[in-house]
XYZ file of N, CA and C in Angstrom:
372
model
N 9.371 9.455 13.321
C 9.091 10.669 12.603
C 9.221 10.394 11.103
N 8.335 10.966 10.338
C 8.361 10.823 8.885
C 9.119 11.993 8.270
N 10.011 11.689 7.335
C 10.751 12.713 6.603
C 10.262 12.697 5.163
N 9.863 13.870 4.669
C 9.405 14.017 3.295
C 10.380 14.938 2.574
N 10.867 14.490 1.438
C 11.759 15.304 0.615
C 11.035 15.643 -0.685
N 10.932 16.931 -0.982
C 10.232 17.402 -2.179
C 11.142 17.283 -3.393
N 10.676 16.594 -4.425
C 11.456 16.438 -5.652
C 11.262 17.617 -6.602
N 10.133 18.314 -6.476
C 9.742 19.373 -7.410
C 9.657 18.840 -8.835
N 9.342 17.562 -8.949
C 9.235 16.906 -10.254
C 7.910 16.156 -10.315
N 7.460 15.932 -11.520
C 6.306 15.080 -11.734
C 6.747 13.623 -11.708
N 5.787 12.749 -11.655
C 6.071 11.311 -11.664
C 5.893 10.817 -13.098
N 6.848 11.249 -13.935
C 6.853 10.864 -15.341
C 8.178 10.165 -15.634
N 8.189 9.363 -16.659
C 9.429 8.651 -17.019
C 10.564 9.641 -17.280
N 10.274 10.728 -17.966
C 11.310 11.712 -18.287
C 11.887 12.355 -17.028
N 11.008 12.761 -16.106
C 11.498 13.430 -14.900
C 12.192 12.455 -13.955
N 11.686 11.240 -13.862
C 12.350 10.230 -13.035
C 13.741 9.946 -13.601
N 13.839 9.863 -14.917
C 15.126 9.619 -15.560
C 16.170 10.656 -15.187
N 15.733 11.896 -15.018
C 16.654 12.964 -14.644
C 17.081 12.879 -13.186
N 16.255 12.253 -12.352
C 16.511 12.217 -10.906
C 17.020 10.873 -10.394
N 17.003 9.836 -11.203
C 17.229 8.484 -10.704
C 18.564 8.341 -9.964
N 19.622 8.945 -10.450
C 20.907 8.809 -9.758
C 20.869 9.518 -8.401
N 20.174 10.633 -8.304
C 20.021 11.345 -7.041
C 19.160 10.550 -6.060
N 18.082 9.961 -6.551
C 17.163 9.214 -5.686
C 17.846 8.047 -4.993
N 18.847 7.473 -5.618
C 19.567 6.332 -5.036
C 20.331 6.721 -3.773
N 20.571 8.004 -3.570
C 21.320 8.476 -2.404
C 20.455 8.653 -1.162
N 19.143 8.564 -1.314
C 18.250 8.743 -0.175
C 17.977 7.408 0.512
N 17.873 7.414 1.847
C 17.471 6.187 2.544
C 16.056 5.780 2.119
N 15.771 4.511 2.114
C 14.456 4.031 1.670
C 13.322 4.455 2.602
N 13.643 4.905 3.809
C 12.596 5.322 4.751
C 12.054 6.723 4.462
N 12.742 7.499 3.620
C 12.286 8.860 3.298
C 11.170 8.798 2.263
N 10.166 9.636 2.467
C 9.069 9.771 1.507
C 9.457 10.832 0.492
N 9.491 10.464 -0.765
C 9.770 11.425 -1.822
C 8.441 12.002 -2.296
N 8.352 13.315 -2.343
C 7.123 13.993 -2.747
C 7.202 14.366 -4.218
N 6.126 14.070 -4.929
C 6.034 14.314 -6.370
C 4.940 15.328 -6.648
N 5.226 16.351 -7.433
C 4.252 17.379 -7.819
C 3.410 16.814 -8.958
N 2.218 16.305 -8.637
C 1.458 15.531 -9.613
C 0.344 16.282 -10.324
N -0.092 17.395 -9.778
C -1.235 18.053 -10.403
C -1.277 19.525 -10.022
N -1.480 20.372 -11.020
C -1.799 21.787 -10.814
C -3.190 22.002 -11.373
N -4.070 22.533 -10.553
C -5.451 22.749 -10.966
C -5.579 23.763 -12.083
N -6.785 23.916 -12.603
C -7.017 24.857 -13.697
C -6.682 26.286 -13.279
N -6.069 27.012 -14.168
C -5.768 28.408 -13.875
C -5.949 29.255 -15.126
N -6.388 30.468 -14.937
C -6.536 31.431 -16.014
C -7.272 30.842 -17.209
N -8.305 30.059 -16.923
C -9.136 29.505 -17.980
C -8.578 28.256 -18.656
N -7.426 27.772 -18.202
C -6.845 26.554 -18.778
C -7.218 25.350 -17.927
N -7.240 24.162 -18.530
C -7.554 22.967 -17.746
C -6.402 22.615 -16.806
N -6.674 21.716 -15.882
C -5.651 21.255 -14.957
C -4.525 20.531 -15.674
N -3.378 20.486 -15.034
C -2.183 19.893 -15.610
C -1.745 18.682 -14.770
N -1.903 17.491 -15.329
C -1.462 16.275 -14.654
C 0.007 16.048 -14.969
N 0.787 15.695 -13.946
C 2.225 15.480 -14.092
C 2.586 14.068 -13.646
N 1.830 13.093 -14.146
C 2.063 11.699 -13.822
C 1.721 10.874 -15.059
N 2.588 9.953 -15.394
C 2.328 9.065 -16.523
C 1.406 7.937 -16.086
N 0.430 7.626 -16.922
C -0.468 6.491 -16.669
C 0.384 5.221 -16.590
N 0.171 4.435 -15.540
C 0.860 3.161 -15.394
C 2.259 3.242 -14.807
N 2.727 4.434 -14.447
C 4.075 4.574 -13.875
C 4.089 4.043 -12.446
N 5.222 3.535 -12.029
C 5.414 3.058 -10.658
C 6.496 3.927 -10.017
N 6.258 4.320 -8.783
C 7.229 5.149 -8.072
C 8.582 4.444 -7.994
N 9.660 5.170 -8.240
C 10.983 4.569 -8.160
C 11.510 4.451 -6.727
N 10.742 4.960 -5.772
C 11.167 4.908 -4.376
C 10.170 4.091 -3.559
N 10.646 3.584 -2.434
C 9.804 2.731 -1.578
C 8.584 3.492 -1.059
N 8.799 4.735 -0.661
C 7.713 5.565 -0.134
C 7.549 6.799 -1.001
N 6.296 7.203 -1.184
C 6.044 8.379 -1.998
C 4.841 9.160 -1.538
N 4.843 10.430 -1.889
C 3.800 11.353 -1.481
C 3.334 12.141 -2.704
N 2.040 12.203 -2.904
C 1.459 12.954 -4.017
C 1.157 14.381 -3.563
N 1.780 15.349 -4.213
C 1.515 16.757 -3.930
C 0.542 17.275 -4.992
N -0.513 17.904 -4.531
C -1.557 18.363 -5.438
C -1.885 19.813 -5.110
N -1.946 20.641 -6.137
C -2.262 22.055 -5.949
C -3.501 22.372 -6.761
N -4.546 22.750 -6.073
C -5.801 23.068 -6.749
C -6.672 23.939 -5.844
N -7.599 24.654 -6.461
C -8.619 25.384 -5.711
C -8.044 26.396 -4.723
N -7.182 27.272 -5.211
C -6.654 28.299 -4.327
C -6.514 29.616 -5.080
N -5.990 30.616 -4.412
C -5.933 31.957 -4.996
C -5.178 32.023 -6.318
N -4.147 31.214 -6.470
C -3.402 31.252 -7.727
C -4.293 30.851 -8.905
N -5.345 30.092 -8.603
C -6.254 29.633 -9.647
C -7.522 30.478 -9.713
N -7.497 31.653 -9.113
C -8.573 32.638 -9.192
C -9.864 32.221 -8.515
N -9.778 31.610 -7.382
C -10.986 31.373 -6.609
C -11.398 29.927 -6.488
N -12.435 29.730 -5.722
C -12.928 28.399 -5.383
C -13.503 27.707 -6.616
N -13.010 26.491 -6.896
C -13.494 25.700 -8.025
C -13.795 24.282 -7.569
N -14.746 23.670 -8.210
C -15.021 22.261 -7.955
C -14.059 21.461 -8.822
N -13.045 20.906 -8.202
C -12.037 20.128 -8.910
C -12.067 18.673 -8.446
N -13.218 18.252 -7.938
C -13.327 16.926 -7.333
C -13.062 15.789 -8.326
N -13.447 15.954 -9.577
C -13.199 14.901 -10.577
C -11.698 14.699 -10.762
N -10.957 15.807 -10.872
C -9.513 15.705 -11.047
C -8.809 15.242 -9.780
N -9.311 15.638 -8.621
C -8.747 15.159 -7.359
C -8.911 13.644 -7.275
N -10.095 13.154 -7.611
C -10.337 11.705 -7.603
C -9.373 10.999 -8.566
N -9.187 11.570 -9.756
C -8.300 10.958 -10.753
C -6.855 10.921 -10.263
N -6.361 12.038 -9.734
C -4.957 12.069 -9.313
C -4.717 11.151 -8.128
N -5.684 11.039 -7.246
C -5.527 10.124 -6.110
C -5.480 8.678 -6.586
N -6.297 8.332 -7.556
C -6.291 6.963 -8.082
C -4.991 6.673 -8.824
N -4.500 7.616 -9.628
C -3.221 7.431 -10.303
C -2.081 7.298 -9.286
N -2.156 8.071 -8.216
C -1.142 8.009 -7.162
C -1.112 6.632 -6.506
N -2.286 6.125 -6.232
C -2.385 4.805 -5.603
C -1.806 3.739 -6.520
N -2.141 3.797 -7.812
C -1.616 2.828 -8.779
C -0.103 2.929 -8.909
N 0.436 4.133 -8.699
C 1.883 4.340 -8.789
C 2.614 3.853 -7.535
N 1.854 3.486 -6.502
C 2.465 2.981 -5.281
C 2.742 4.030 -4.226
N 2.195 5.232 -4.390
C 2.409 6.266 -3.388
C 1.530 5.997 -2.176
N 2.048 6.318 -1.001
C 1.302 5.995 0.209
C 0.906 7.210 1.039
N 1.136 8.406 0.515
C 0.714 9.626 1.197
C 0.295 10.655 0.146
N -0.449 11.652 0.582
C -0.727 12.794 -0.278
C -0.920 14.018 0.600
N -0.728 15.172 -0.008
C -1.039 16.405 0.703
C -1.461 17.459 -0.301
N -2.184 18.423 0.221
C -2.597 19.556 -0.587
C -2.053 20.806 0.076
N -1.890 21.834 -0.699
C -1.384 23.069 -0.123
C -2.002 24.261 -0.832
N -2.065 25.363 -0.091
C -2.610 26.589 -0.651
C -4.110 26.574 -0.824
N -4.807 25.771 -0.060
C -6.256 25.627 -0.230
C -7.041 26.611 0.626
N -8.286 26.782 0.239
C -9.221 27.574 1.028
C -9.698 26.752 2.225
N -10.343 27.406 3.197
C -10.829 26.673 4.375
C -11.980 25.734 4.027
N -12.126 24.679 4.819
C -13.183 23.710 4.540
C -14.571 24.230 4.899
N -14.672 25.441 5.423
C -15.992 26.040 5.666
C -16.598 26.559 4.357
N -15.809 26.630 3.296
C -16.325 27.020 1.990
C -16.916 25.777 1.338
N -18.131 25.842 0.830
C -18.839 24.635 0.393
C -18.150 23.843 -0.728
N -17.639 24.506 -1.723
C -17.000 23.778 -2.830
C -15.691 23.158 -2.351
N -14.930 23.919 -1.574
C -13.682 23.384 -1.031
C -13.957 22.191 -0.129
N -14.998 22.284 0.672
C -15.356 21.164 1.548
C -15.644 19.912 0.720
N -16.363 20.059 -0.371
C -16.638 18.916 -1.252
C -15.329 18.322 -1.774
N -14.410 19.181 -2.205
C -13.108 18.699 -2.680
C -12.398 17.899 -1.588
N -12.406 18.418 -0.369
C -11.756 17.724 0.745
C -12.401 16.374 1.013
N -13.720 16.317 0.932
C -14.402 15.050 1.189
C -14.055 14.000 0.131
N -13.950 14.412 -1.123
C -13.524 13.499 -2.184
C -12.098 13.040 -1.910
N -11.252 13.978 -1.528
C -9.859 13.661 -1.213
C -9.786 12.616 -0.099
N -10.540 12.845 0.954
C -10.556 11.918 2.084
C -11.066 10.546 1.669
N -12.133 10.528 0.904
C -12.694 9.258 0.437
C -11.645 8.466 -0.342
N -10.960 9.106 -1.244
C -9.934 8.428 -2.043
C -8.724 8.057 -1.182
N -8.332 8.922 -0.262
C -7.172 8.640 0.603
C -7.429 7.428 1.486
N -8.655 7.256 1.908
C -8.979 6.101 2.757
C -8.873 4.794 1.998
N -8.856 4.863 0.667
C -8.714 3.663 -0.151
C -7.260 3.298 -0.412
N -6.327 4.131 0.060
C -4.903 3.855 -0.161
C -4.442 2.776 0.797
């Protein structure tokens, strides 16, 4: 069974610095989840929460991504940013990702986002 622990932090040097002593207390088999991206909301661009070139401080990691849902006022094509965050996640050494709060894949734009996500995830 896989255990995922949510850090509620981005994968940035500053946030890792605040958590590093806590992270040492977790077994290496646990997947630490990092909040890496919030999609565009209220007319603002998406917010990336990962430093370019950063490496995960834990053996296993999970990229949490929030985009294209009701909090962001409806269905949006965020495939470019999904592709970017997945690639940054892979470079950081993360081996899982998940999305939450999404619309169903029967919606055409959401389906496109999912297909991009799957394409990038298969490259991990």
